[in-house]
Short mmCIF file of C-alpha atoms in Angstrom, two decimals:
data_model
loop_
_atom_site.label_atom_id
_atom_site.label_comp_id
_atom_site.label_asym_id
_atom_site.label_seq_id
_atom_site.Cartn_x
_atom_site.Cartn_y
_atom_site.Cartn_z
CA MET Y 1 116.58 -87.07 29.35
CA LYS Y 2 113.36 -85.82 30.85
CA ALA Y 3 112.07 -89.15 32.13
CA VAL Y 4 114.30 -91.86 33.73
CA ILE Y 5 114.04 -94.49 36.43
CA GLU Y 6 116.23 -93.97 39.49
CA ASP Y 7 116.11 -96.16 42.64
CA GLY Y 8 112.90 -97.85 41.43
CA THR Y 9 111.07 -94.53 40.86
CA ILE Y 10 110.30 -92.60 37.68
CA VAL Y 11 112.00 -89.22 37.88
CA LEU Y 12 110.81 -86.35 35.67
CA ARG Y 13 112.92 -83.28 34.98
CA LEU Y 14 110.57 -81.03 33.12
CA PRO Y 15 110.47 -77.35 32.23
CA PHE Y 16 107.73 -75.36 33.89
CA PHE Y 17 105.44 -75.36 30.83
CA GLN Y 18 105.43 -79.22 30.87
CA ASN Y 19 104.60 -79.63 34.54
CA PHE Y 20 101.06 -80.59 33.51
CA ILE Y 21 102.53 -83.89 32.14
CA ALA Y 22 103.91 -84.70 35.68
CA LYS Y 23 100.61 -83.90 37.30
CA SER Y 24 98.59 -85.97 34.86
CA ALA Y 25 101.02 -88.87 35.64
CA GLY Y 26 100.19 -88.58 39.35
CA ALA Y 27 103.77 -87.45 40.08
CA ARG Y 28 104.68 -85.63 43.29
CA TRP Y 29 107.13 -82.70 43.51
CA HIS Y 30 110.39 -83.49 45.29
CA PRO Y 31 111.76 -80.13 46.59
CA ALA Y 32 115.25 -81.41 47.57
CA THR Y 33 116.04 -82.50 44.02
CA LYS Y 34 113.59 -80.25 42.25
CA THR Y 35 112.17 -83.17 40.28
CA TRP Y 36 108.77 -84.86 39.93
CA ARG Y 37 108.56 -88.47 41.02
CA CYS Y 38 105.99 -91.24 40.41
CA SER Y 39 105.55 -94.99 40.46
CA PRO Y 40 106.93 -96.96 37.46
CA ASN Y 41 104.00 -98.88 35.97
CA PRO Y 42 102.65 -99.48 32.45
CA LEU Y 43 99.94 -96.78 32.81
CA VAL Y 44 102.46 -94.06 33.60
CA ALA Y 45 104.86 -95.31 30.93
CA ALA Y 46 102.05 -95.25 28.30
CA LEU Y 47 101.16 -91.66 29.30
CA LEU Y 48 104.77 -90.44 29.18
CA THR Y 49 105.34 -92.19 25.83
CA ALA Y 50 102.38 -90.33 24.38
CA ALA Y 51 103.38 -86.94 25.87
CA LEU Y 52 107.12 -86.86 25.29
CA PRO Y 53 109.46 -87.61 22.38
CA ARG Y 54 110.88 -91.16 22.68
CA GLU Y 55 114.44 -89.85 22.75
CA GLU Y 56 113.66 -87.97 25.97
CA ILE Y 57 112.52 -91.20 27.73
CA SER Y 58 114.89 -93.83 29.14
CA ASP Y 59 114.79 -97.33 27.69
CA ASP Y 60 113.56 -98.91 30.96
CA ILE Y 61 110.45 -96.72 30.86
CA LEU Y 62 109.82 -97.64 27.25
CA ILE Y 63 110.13 -101.32 28.18
CA LEU Y 64 107.33 -100.85 30.73
CA ASN Y 65 105.12 -99.79 27.83
CA ASP Y 66 105.95 -102.90 25.82
CA ALA Y 67 103.78 -105.99 25.52
CA PRO Y 68 103.27 -108.14 28.61
CA VAL Y 69 104.99 -111.47 29.22
CA ALA Y 70 104.03 -114.04 26.60
CA ILE Y 71 101.87 -116.78 28.17
CA PRO Y 72 101.74 -120.35 26.73
CA ASN Y 73 98.60 -122.33 26.46
CA LYS Y 74 96.95 -123.18 29.80
CA PRO Y 75 97.27 -126.72 31.18
CA ASP Y 76 94.67 -129.28 30.22
CA ASP Y 77 93.88 -129.92 33.90
CA PHE Y 78 94.81 -127.72 36.88
CA ASN Y 79 94.30 -130.77 39.12
CA GLU Y 80 97.73 -132.00 37.99
CA PHE Y 81 99.27 -129.53 40.43
CA VAL Y 82 97.34 -130.30 43.63
CA ARG Y 83 97.14 -133.53 45.56
CA GLY Y 84 94.56 -135.15 47.82
CA VAL Y 85 91.69 -132.98 46.46
CA THR Y 86 89.88 -132.24 43.28
CA LEU Y 87 89.23 -128.67 42.25
CA ARG Y 88 85.60 -127.80 41.83
CA PRO Y 89 84.31 -126.76 38.36
CA ARG Y 90 83.70 -123.24 39.54
CA GLN Y 91 87.34 -122.93 40.79
CA VAL Y 92 88.65 -124.28 37.46
CA GLN Y 93 86.55 -121.80 35.59
CA GLY Y 94 88.16 -118.96 37.52
CA LEU Y 95 91.67 -120.35 36.93
CA ASN Y 96 91.00 -120.62 33.20
CA LYS Y 97 90.08 -116.91 33.12
CA ALA Y 98 93.15 -115.90 35.17
CA TRP Y 99 95.63 -117.88 33.09
CA ASP Y 100 96.04 -115.38 30.23
CA ARG Y 101 96.48 -112.39 32.51
CA ASN Y 102 99.68 -111.09 34.08
CA GLY Y 103 97.49 -109.65 36.82
CA TYR Y 104 94.18 -111.01 38.14
CA ALA Y 105 91.83 -110.88 41.12
CA LEU Y 106 89.86 -113.73 42.64
CA PHE Y 107 87.03 -111.95 44.40
CA TRP Y 108 85.79 -115.18 45.90
CA VAL Y 109 83.63 -115.26 49.01
CA MET Y 110 85.37 -116.67 52.10
CA GLY Y 111 85.31 -120.49 51.92
CA ALA Y 112 85.32 -120.75 48.15
CA GLY Y 113 88.84 -122.16 48.06
CA LYS Y 114 91.03 -119.19 47.09
CA THR Y 115 94.25 -120.75 48.68
CA LEU Y 116 93.80 -124.08 46.89
CA ALA Y 117 93.18 -122.43 43.57
CA THR Y 118 96.24 -120.19 44.06
CA ILE Y 119 98.39 -123.22 44.68
CA ALA Y 120 97.13 -124.81 41.46
CA LEU Y 121 97.74 -121.71 39.42
CA ALA Y 122 101.27 -121.19 40.87
CA GLY Y 123 102.04 -124.80 40.16
CA ALA Y 124 100.93 -124.54 36.60
CA ARG Y 125 102.95 -121.34 35.99
CA PHE Y 126 106.00 -123.00 37.62
CA ASP Y 127 105.56 -126.06 35.39
CA ARG Y 128 105.45 -123.87 32.28
CA GLY Y 129 108.67 -122.11 33.29
CA LEU Y 130 106.94 -118.78 33.84
CA ILE Y 131 107.91 -118.35 37.49
CA GLN Y 132 110.73 -119.49 39.76
CA ARG Y 133 109.63 -117.61 42.85
CA LEU Y 134 106.35 -117.05 44.66
CA LEU Y 135 105.79 -114.31 47.31
CA VAL Y 136 102.61 -114.57 49.36
CA VAL Y 137 101.75 -111.42 51.31
CA CYS Y 138 98.95 -112.03 53.84
CA PRO Y 139 97.81 -111.02 57.32
CA THR Y 140 100.33 -112.19 59.89
CA SER Y 141 97.67 -114.30 61.59
CA ILE Y 142 97.27 -116.56 58.60
CA LYS Y 143 100.91 -117.17 57.59
CA GLY Y 144 100.71 -120.56 59.25
CA VAL Y 145 97.59 -121.39 57.23
CA TRP Y 146 99.53 -120.81 53.94
CA ALA Y 147 102.40 -122.94 55.18
CA LYS Y 148 100.07 -125.83 56.09
CA GLU Y 149 98.06 -125.62 52.82
CA LEU Y 150 101.20 -125.47 50.63
CA ASN Y 151 102.74 -128.44 52.31
CA ARG Y 152 99.52 -130.37 52.15
CA TYR Y 153 98.29 -129.65 48.63
CA ALA Y 154 101.29 -128.62 46.42
CA LYS Y 155 101.93 -131.44 43.97
CA PHE Y 156 105.24 -129.92 42.84
CA PRO Y 157 108.63 -129.32 44.58
CA VAL Y 158 108.59 -126.31 46.87
CA SER Y 159 111.10 -124.73 49.19
CA LEU Y 160 109.11 -122.70 51.74
CA TYR Y 161 110.23 -119.87 54.05
CA ILE Y 162 107.90 -118.14 56.45
CA HIS Y 163 109.29 -114.69 57.11
CA GLU Y 164 109.33 -113.41 60.67
CA SER Y 165 110.29 -109.90 61.71
CA GLY Y 166 114.05 -109.62 62.36
CA LYS Y 167 114.97 -112.72 60.36
CA THR Y 168 116.69 -113.09 57.00
CA PRO Y 169 115.67 -115.50 54.26
CA PRO Y 170 118.12 -118.33 53.58
CA ARG Y 171 120.77 -117.78 50.88
CA VAL Y 172 120.57 -121.42 49.80
CA TRP Y 173 117.01 -122.70 49.39
CA HIS Y 174 117.65 -126.29 48.34
CA LYS Y 175 120.41 -128.87 48.05
CA PRO Y 176 122.28 -129.04 44.77
CA ASP Y 177 121.23 -132.62 44.11
CA GLU Y 178 117.51 -131.91 44.66
CA GLU Y 179 115.06 -131.21 41.87
CA ARG Y 180 114.88 -127.42 41.60
CA PRO Y 181 111.77 -126.34 43.60
CA LEU Y 182 109.51 -123.32 43.43
CA LEU Y 183 110.90 -120.87 46.04
CA ILE Y 184 108.14 -119.57 48.19
CA MET Y 185 108.26 -116.80 50.82
CA VAL Y 186 105.23 -116.02 52.97
CA ALA Y 187 105.32 -112.57 54.59
CA GLY Y 188 102.89 -110.64 56.79
CA ILE Y 189 101.39 -107.58 55.23
CA GLU Y 190 101.85 -105.77 58.54
CA SER Y 191 105.72 -106.05 58.10
CA LEU Y 192 105.45 -103.85 54.93
CA SER Y 193 104.37 -100.82 57.01
CA ALA Y 194 107.64 -100.47 58.85
CA GLY Y 195 111.01 -102.14 59.31
CA SER Y 196 112.80 -104.26 56.81
CA GLY Y 197 109.86 -106.30 55.54
CA GLU Y 198 109.53 -104.50 52.19
CA SER Y 199 113.30 -104.58 51.45
CA ILE Y 200 113.48 -108.30 52.15
CA CYS Y 201 110.49 -108.93 49.81
CA LYS Y 202 112.12 -106.83 47.19
CA GLU Y 203 115.36 -108.74 47.49
CA PHE Y 204 113.42 -112.00 47.09
CA LEU Y 205 111.61 -110.75 43.96
CA THR Y 206 114.64 -109.08 42.27
CA PRO Y 207 115.98 -112.08 40.36
CA GLY Y 208 112.73 -111.93 38.32
CA ASN Y 209 110.32 -114.57 37.05
CA ALA Y 210 108.21 -114.11 40.15
CA MET Y 211 104.56 -114.12 41.14
CA VAL Y 212 103.09 -112.04 43.98
CA VAL Y 213 99.97 -113.09 45.73
CA LEU Y 214 98.16 -110.52 47.94
CA ASP Y 215 95.85 -112.40 50.28
CA GLU Y 216 93.02 -110.45 51.83
CA SER Y 217 93.72 -107.63 49.40
CA SER Y 218 91.14 -105.46 51.02
CA ARG Y 219 93.82 -104.67 53.52
CA ILE Y 220 95.32 -102.19 50.94
CA LYS Y 221 92.05 -100.42 50.16
CA HIS Y 222 93.35 -97.19 51.79
CA HIS Y 223 95.34 -95.56 49.00
CA ASP Y 224 97.66 -93.54 51.22
CA SER Y 225 98.70 -96.12 53.76
CA GLY Y 226 102.24 -97.37 54.06
CA ARG Y 227 101.35 -100.99 53.43
CA THR Y 228 99.36 -100.05 50.31
CA LYS Y 229 102.28 -98.10 48.82
CA ALA Y 230 104.69 -100.88 49.67
CA SER Y 231 102.37 -103.50 48.09
CA LEU Y 232 102.15 -101.49 44.91
CA ARG Y 233 105.92 -101.12 44.74
CA LEU Y 234 106.31 -104.95 45.12
CA SER Y 235 103.77 -105.55 42.35
CA GLN Y 236 105.99 -103.75 39.92
CA LEU Y 237 108.74 -106.34 40.45
CA ALA Y 238 106.55 -109.36 39.64
CA SER Y 239 105.74 -110.96 36.33
CA PHE Y 240 102.41 -112.13 37.66
CA ARG Y 241 100.17 -110.71 40.34
CA LEU Y 242 97.09 -112.23 42.07
CA ALA Y 243 94.83 -110.46 44.50
CA LEU Y 244 92.54 -112.55 46.78
CA THR Y 245 89.61 -111.44 48.91
CA GLY Y 246 85.96 -112.09 49.50
CA THR Y 247 85.27 -108.60 50.79
CA ASN Y 248 86.59 -106.34 48.08
CA ALA Y 249 84.37 -103.36 48.48
CA THR Y 250 82.82 -103.28 52.01
CA GLN Y 251 82.89 -99.47 52.20
CA GLY Y 252 82.13 -98.66 48.56
CA ILE Y 253 83.65 -98.90 45.06
CA GLN Y 254 86.47 -96.66 46.19
CA ASP Y 255 87.92 -99.77 47.85
CA LEU Y 256 88.56 -101.24 44.42
CA TYR Y 257 91.05 -98.66 43.14
CA THR Y 258 94.26 -99.77 44.87
CA GLN Y 259 93.39 -103.49 44.70
CA MET Y 260 92.91 -103.27 40.95
CA HIS Y 261 96.01 -101.06 40.64
CA PHE Y 262 98.01 -103.83 42.33
CA VAL Y 263 96.57 -106.33 39.82
CA ASP Y 264 97.19 -104.25 36.73
CA PRO Y 265 97.37 -100.39 36.52
CA MET Y 266 95.67 -100.62 33.11
CA ALA Y 267 92.62 -102.40 34.51
CA ILE Y 268 90.88 -99.21 35.59
CA GLY Y 269 93.16 -96.86 33.70
CA GLU Y 270 93.14 -93.98 36.18
CA ILE Y 271 96.51 -92.53 36.98
CA SER Y 272 95.77 -91.76 40.62
CA TYR Y 273 93.19 -92.35 43.32
CA TYR Y 274 92.06 -88.80 43.07
CA SER Y 275 91.40 -89.06 39.32
CA PHE Y 276 89.54 -92.26 40.00
CA ARG Y 277 87.46 -90.60 42.71
CA SER Y 278 86.74 -87.65 40.47
CA ARG Y 279 85.41 -89.97 37.78
CA TYR Y 280 83.42 -92.51 39.79
CA CYS Y 281 82.52 -90.91 43.11
CA VAL Y 282 80.12 -88.11 44.02
CA MET Y 283 81.54 -85.79 46.64
CA GLY Y 284 79.66 -83.82 49.26
CA GLY Y 285 79.66 -82.81 52.92
CA PHE Y 286 82.06 -80.21 54.34
CA GLN Y 287 84.05 -78.66 51.55
CA GLU Y 288 82.98 -81.67 49.42
CA ARG Y 289 85.56 -83.89 50.97
CA LYS Y 290 83.24 -86.85 51.68
CA ILE Y 291 82.04 -89.50 49.28
CA VAL Y 292 78.25 -89.41 49.26
CA GLY Y 293 77.47 -91.44 46.19
CA TYR Y 294 78.73 -93.05 43.01
CA THR Y 295 78.44 -92.57 39.24
CA ARG Y 296 79.45 -94.58 36.12
CA VAL Y 297 79.43 -97.75 38.23
CA ASP Y 298 78.55 -99.99 35.27
CA THR Y 299 81.48 -98.54 33.35
CA LEU Y 300 83.84 -99.30 36.22
CA LEU Y 301 82.58 -102.88 36.64
CA ASN Y 302 82.90 -103.49 32.88
CA LYS Y 303 86.51 -102.34 33.05
CA ILE Y 304 87.53 -104.67 35.85
CA ALA Y 305 85.53 -107.66 34.61
CA PRO Y 306 88.37 -109.02 32.35
CA TYR Y 307 90.76 -108.81 35.24
CA SER Y 308 88.67 -110.47 37.93
CA ASP Y 309 86.47 -113.40 38.80
CA THR Y 310 83.67 -113.23 41.42
CA ILE Y 311 82.14 -116.11 43.38
CA ARG Y 312 79.30 -115.18 45.76
CA LYS Y 313 77.85 -117.37 48.47
CA SER Y 314 74.81 -117.92 46.12
CA ASP Y 315 77.15 -119.50 43.54
CA MET Y 316 78.20 -122.21 45.99
CA LYS Y 317 75.15 -124.43 45.68
CA ASP Y 318 76.59 -127.25 47.72
CA LEU Y 319 77.10 -125.33 50.89
CA PRO Y 320 74.43 -125.71 53.59
CA PRO Y 321 72.49 -122.60 54.64
CA LYS Y 322 73.37 -120.06 57.38
CA LEU Y 323 70.85 -119.66 60.19
CA TYR Y 324 70.69 -116.60 62.39
CA GLN Y 325 69.40 -116.12 65.94
CA THR Y 326 69.47 -113.24 68.41
CA ARG Y 327 69.33 -113.81 72.14
CA ARG Y 328 68.15 -110.86 74.12
CA VAL Y 329 69.79 -110.21 77.46
CA SER Y 330 68.46 -107.81 80.12
CA ALA Y 331 71.14 -105.47 81.31
CA SER Y 332 71.74 -105.10 85.08
CA LYS Y 333 70.84 -101.85 86.88
CA GLU Y 334 74.57 -101.17 87.21
CA GLN Y 335 75.02 -101.38 83.45
CA LEU Y 336 72.02 -99.15 82.83
CA ASP Y 337 73.24 -96.52 85.24
CA ILE Y 338 76.78 -96.50 83.76
CA CYS Y 339 75.44 -96.07 80.26
CA LYS Y 340 73.10 -93.31 81.44
CA SER Y 341 76.13 -91.52 82.93
CA LEU Y 342 78.09 -92.01 79.65
CA ARG Y 343 75.26 -90.34 77.67
CA ARG Y 344 75.14 -87.43 80.07
CA ASP Y 345 78.91 -86.90 79.85
CA LEU Y 346 78.85 -87.21 76.08
CA LYS Y 347 76.17 -84.56 75.72
CA MET Y 348 78.24 -82.12 77.79
CA LYS Y 349 81.47 -82.50 75.78
CA LEU Y 350 80.06 -82.89 72.23
CA SER Y 351 82.05 -80.71 69.87
CA GLU Y 352 80.43 -78.35 67.32
CA ASP Y 353 82.81 -79.72 64.67
CA ARG Y 354 81.13 -82.55 62.76
CA GLU Y 355 84.15 -84.82 62.60
CA HIS Y 356 84.92 -84.46 66.32
CA ARG Y 357 81.25 -85.12 67.16
CA VAL Y 358 81.47 -88.48 65.39
CA LYS Y 359 84.74 -89.28 67.13
CA ASN Y 360 83.22 -88.36 70.49
CA VAL Y 361 80.22 -90.63 69.86
CA LEU Y 362 82.34 -93.58 68.68
CA GLU Y 363 84.57 -93.35 71.76
CA ALA Y 364 81.53 -93.30 74.02
CA MET Y 365 79.98 -96.25 72.11
CA LEU Y 366 83.18 -98.23 72.64
CA ARG Y 367 82.97 -97.69 76.36
CA ALA Y 368 79.24 -98.55 76.46
CA GLN Y 369 79.99 -101.75 74.59
CA GLN Y 370 82.57 -102.72 77.17
CA VAL Y 371 79.83 -102.20 79.81
CA ALA Y 372 77.40 -104.37 77.82
CA GLY Y 373 80.02 -107.16 77.93
CA GLY Y 374 80.24 -106.88 81.73
CA PHE Y 375 83.26 -104.58 82.29
CA ASP Y 376 84.01 -100.95 82.95
CA HIS Y 377 86.19 -98.91 80.67
CA THR Y 378 89.35 -99.98 82.57
CA GLY Y 379 88.63 -103.68 82.04
CA GLU Y 380 87.47 -104.36 85.65
CA PRO Y 381 84.46 -106.74 85.90
CA LEU Y 382 81.07 -105.41 87.01
CA ARG Y 383 79.20 -107.02 89.89
CA SER Y 384 77.10 -109.13 87.54
CA ASN Y 385 77.41 -110.17 83.88
CA PRO Y 386 74.06 -111.18 82.30
CA LYS Y 387 75.58 -111.65 78.85
CA LEU Y 388 78.22 -114.16 80.16
CA ASP Y 389 75.45 -116.01 82.04
CA GLU Y 390 73.42 -116.26 78.84
CA LEU Y 391 76.40 -117.59 76.94
CA MET Y 392 76.86 -120.39 79.41
CA ASP Y 393 73.18 -121.25 79.29
CA LEU Y 394 73.32 -121.37 75.50
CA LEU Y 395 76.35 -123.66 75.41
CA GLU Y 396 74.67 -126.02 77.89
CA GLU Y 397 71.93 -126.55 75.32
CA PHE Y 398 74.46 -127.40 72.59
CA ASP Y 399 76.48 -130.55 72.39
CA GLY Y 400 78.71 -129.86 69.33
CA LYS Y 401 81.74 -127.59 68.69
CA ALA Y 402 81.41 -123.88 68.88
CA VAL Y 403 83.31 -120.78 67.96
CA ILE Y 404 82.94 -117.83 70.36
CA TRP Y 405 83.82 -114.34 69.09
CA ALA Y 406 84.52 -111.43 71.52
CA ARG Y 407 85.97 -108.07 70.81
CA PHE Y 408 87.75 -107.26 74.03
CA LEU Y 409 90.48 -109.11 75.92
CA PRO Y 410 88.78 -108.95 79.32
CA GLU Y 411 85.71 -110.56 77.75
CA ILE Y 412 87.80 -113.38 76.26
CA ALA Y 413 89.58 -113.91 79.58
CA ALA Y 414 86.19 -114.12 81.43
CA ILE Y 415 84.70 -116.47 78.87
CA VAL Y 416 87.69 -118.84 78.99
CA LYS Y 417 87.67 -118.79 82.77
CA ARG Y 418 83.97 -119.76 82.92
CA LEU Y 419 84.41 -122.44 80.23
CA ASN Y 420 87.40 -123.98 81.96
CA GLU Y 421 85.45 -124.09 85.21
CA LYS Y 422 82.57 -126.00 83.64
CA TYR Y 423 84.25 -127.86 80.77
CA ASP Y 424 87.68 -129.07 81.84
CA ARG Y 425 90.40 -128.61 79.15
CA ALA Y 426 87.85 -128.29 76.37
CA THR Y 427 88.77 -124.84 75.12
CA VAL Y 428 91.51 -123.29 72.92
CA VAL Y 429 91.97 -119.55 72.87
CA LEU Y 430 93.58 -117.50 70.14
CA THR Y 431 94.62 -113.90 70.93
CA GLY Y 432 97.23 -111.52 69.67
CA ALA Y 433 99.52 -112.74 72.41
CA VAL Y 434 99.83 -116.17 70.81
CA PRO Y 435 102.98 -116.24 68.62
CA PRO Y 436 102.23 -116.69 64.90
CA ALA Y 437 104.08 -119.97 64.73
CA ASP Y 438 101.84 -121.44 67.51
CA ARG Y 439 98.50 -120.38 66.05
CA GLN Y 440 98.00 -123.11 63.41
CA PRO Y 441 98.66 -125.97 65.91
CA LEU Y 442 95.82 -124.49 68.07
CA ILE Y 443 93.48 -124.46 65.07
CA ASP Y 444 94.47 -128.04 64.09
CA ARG Y 445 93.78 -129.18 67.65
CA PHE Y 446 90.32 -127.69 67.57
CA GLN Y 447 89.65 -129.24 64.22
CA ALA Y 448 91.00 -132.76 65.08
CA ASP Y 449 90.58 -133.33 68.80
CA ASP Y 450 87.07 -134.44 69.83
CA LYS Y 451 87.74 -133.32 73.40
CA ILE Y 452 88.17 -129.68 72.37
CA ARG Y 453 84.77 -128.16 72.04
CA PHE Y 454 85.24 -124.40 72.10
CA PHE Y 455 87.36 -121.99 70.07
CA VAL Y 456 87.52 -118.47 71.58
CA SER Y 457 89.02 -115.56 69.77
CA SER Y 458 88.53 -112.00 68.61
CA GLN Y 459 87.41 -111.20 65.08
CA THR Y 460 90.54 -109.21 64.39
CA VAL Y 461 92.93 -112.05 65.34
CA GLY Y 462 91.10 -115.28 64.40
CA GLY Y 463 88.49 -113.97 61.97
CA ALA Y 464 90.50 -114.19 58.75
CA GLY Y 465 92.13 -117.02 56.87
CA VAL Y 466 91.49 -119.91 59.27
CA THR Y 467 89.29 -122.95 58.81
CA LEU Y 468 87.00 -124.00 61.63
CA THR Y 469 84.56 -126.23 59.77
CA VAL Y 470 84.04 -128.69 62.64
CA ALA Y 471 82.03 -125.98 64.36
CA THR Y 472 78.34 -125.61 63.52
CA LEU Y 473 77.65 -122.84 66.10
CA ALA Y 474 79.24 -119.43 66.20
CA VAL Y 475 78.36 -117.08 69.04
CA TYR Y 476 78.97 -113.36 68.88
CA TYR Y 477 79.48 -112.17 72.43
CA SER Y 478 80.40 -108.78 71.04
CA ASN Y 479 81.09 -107.34 67.53
CA THR Y 480 83.55 -104.87 66.26
CA PHE Y 481 82.41 -101.74 64.40
CA ASN Y 482 83.88 -103.08 61.20
CA LEU Y 483 81.51 -104.92 58.85
CA GLU Y 484 84.34 -106.81 57.21
CA ASP Y 485 85.33 -108.39 60.57
CA ARG Y 486 81.83 -109.81 60.83
CA LEU Y 487 81.72 -111.10 57.21
CA GLN Y 488 85.15 -112.64 57.48
CA SER Y 489 84.53 -114.31 60.92
CA GLU Y 490 81.18 -115.78 59.85
CA ASP Y 491 82.89 -117.74 57.10
CA ARG Y 492 85.57 -119.36 59.26
CA ASN Y 493 83.18 -122.35 59.70
CA HIS Y 494 80.87 -121.76 56.70
CA ARG Y 495 83.20 -122.77 53.87
CA ILE Y 496 84.19 -125.69 51.72
CA GLY Y 497 84.35 -128.72 53.97
CA GLN Y 498 81.27 -127.78 55.95
CA THR Y 499 78.41 -130.25 55.51
CA ASN Y 500 76.01 -128.96 58.15
CA SER Y 501 73.90 -125.85 58.59
CA CYS Y 502 75.64 -123.18 60.67
CA LEU Y 503 73.89 -121.32 63.40
CA TYR Y 504 75.02 -117.78 64.25
CA VAL Y 505 73.86 -116.43 67.56
CA ASP Y 506 74.20 -112.76 68.55
CA LEU Y 507 74.06 -112.08 72.33
CA THR Y 508 72.47 -108.65 72.49
CA SER Y 509 71.55 -106.69 75.62
CA ASN Y 510 68.78 -104.12 75.85
CA LEU Y 511 71.41 -101.38 76.04
CA GLN Y 512 71.08 -98.97 73.07
CA VAL Y 513 74.71 -99.53 71.99
CA ASP Y 514 74.05 -103.24 71.27
CA GLN Y 515 70.94 -102.32 69.32
CA THR Y 516 72.96 -99.78 67.29
CA ILE Y 517 75.60 -102.34 66.45
CA ALA Y 518 73.06 -104.96 65.52
CA GLU Y 519 71.28 -102.46 63.19
CA THR Y 520 74.46 -101.52 61.37
CA ILE Y 521 75.54 -105.16 60.89
CA GLY Y 522 72.04 -106.29 59.82
CA ASN Y 523 71.88 -103.54 57.22
CA LYS Y 524 75.56 -103.79 56.21
CA LEU Y 525 76.33 -100.25 57.14
CA VAL Y 526 79.61 -98.55 57.96
CA MET Y 527 79.46 -97.53 61.65
CA SER Y 528 81.17 -94.11 61.34
CA LYS Y 529 78.78 -93.18 58.44
CA PHE Y 530 75.80 -94.41 60.36
CA VAL Y 531 76.77 -92.30 63.39
CA ALA Y 532 77.49 -89.23 61.22
CA ASP Y 533 74.11 -89.53 59.38
CA THR Y 534 72.22 -90.04 62.66
CA LEU Y 535 73.79 -86.97 64.18
CA ALA Y 536 73.13 -84.94 61.04
CA ASN Y 537 69.43 -85.95 60.92
CA SER Y 538 68.47 -85.77 64.60
CA GLY Y 539 71.45 -84.42 66.52
CA GLU Y 540 70.60 -86.77 69.37
CA VAL Y 541 72.91 -89.37 70.85
CA ASP Y 542 70.22 -91.28 72.77
CA SER Y 543 69.41 -93.38 69.70
CA LEU Y 544 73.06 -94.44 69.42
CA ILE Y 545 74.24 -95.00 73.00
#
């Protein structure tokens, strides 16, 4: 046979004149075995079935091209499967659309209730006998959130296992005399990049009748990353797939390809990222390797519309508004002098190569941002810290609960130290050093304990998947260069459950680096592209750092 499945991969043994079939299927040449190899999915199966005689294709590939799993009528009321809360009409509308699909994406803005809706959908599929297992793949930092929400809201029997690196799932999930539960495993997406994470997830899914949920699916937007490839392999083992994110295309429509391929390879219908890019992206720059624009966008959006539901902030009429404020801070002479020195050094070592120039500038901006926060590039504090002083003045004017976001660990340490000096035992801090199992109790304490007023974290650790609705003030001591980090972190307290307006305060110094970051965030720009465009237009770094 010319096309078979071996070890979970489609293997093609074709004569030279048929190599075009392998290339059109997105297959890669495997020199050791002198075969072509590609992912087993319905899109590839359909292409091979059309290109080769059926007797030259193995039965398991032909099965991939068959009709999807038959889905019974949807439940009369999804609220039957959640307790202690009533789904909102807009959530039910999305679930009704998702029911008839084997793969679906909820592109719901942060705070719209994706987790609750997922629990209701999984419960309904379990009740109808469609699934026996549920795998939730999410950022490690929010595994505890999933555990808490499942235990709190699932109105059906569950047996829950939170996978930690180095551990093995239980062989027996429930007692023989218990009602058979839905078996649920929650795994961190980071574990799919290395180690045994992928193999443990595969073993969990192998019995079949499974549903895979990919939370914060924008984490697989890079088509060639290890976690993306592992996620796509896992999706092929599931009867149902659900992607969740509120930031599905922060860098452009190219972010959609792998997320929709996870949902259903037939959604977009392009065999590879490169065929997708060729059809929908306009290339330019050096050797035309850079995406400079888009084409056929309406066609793309029409294709994914049946496979996705979108909720924007404007759709959530019952949420109070966001308010924004910028507090200007005058940098010290020491900070101004250091940044001047950084600019001088940068100009001396700027490479002629465009990519290296951008890298040089981004590295210098990172150091300048550390200076703006009151520290040198080694993390040592400067003699004075105007931004930290302004933060303490701001909090003195405020008598509620606040979230404080800072990019660098020395900043977090300094903020917590000053808060503890002035407000005894009123602060919880969440950094990467906190074990995943201990993170949710910290969040719960902030939410429930009136004595705890401040939650301090970085956007990369605490900015996704957590609920901080008791806070009505969020202060950005410093921002990352990633727009998604900002969008995610803003909605930790502006989500369902929030009844008050939320104030977002940026502490911005008069150093140019802070002005540059504020401009990119305000205009929703990608920092690396902004830097590249600025260098291309003016060639000057003074307007950046």
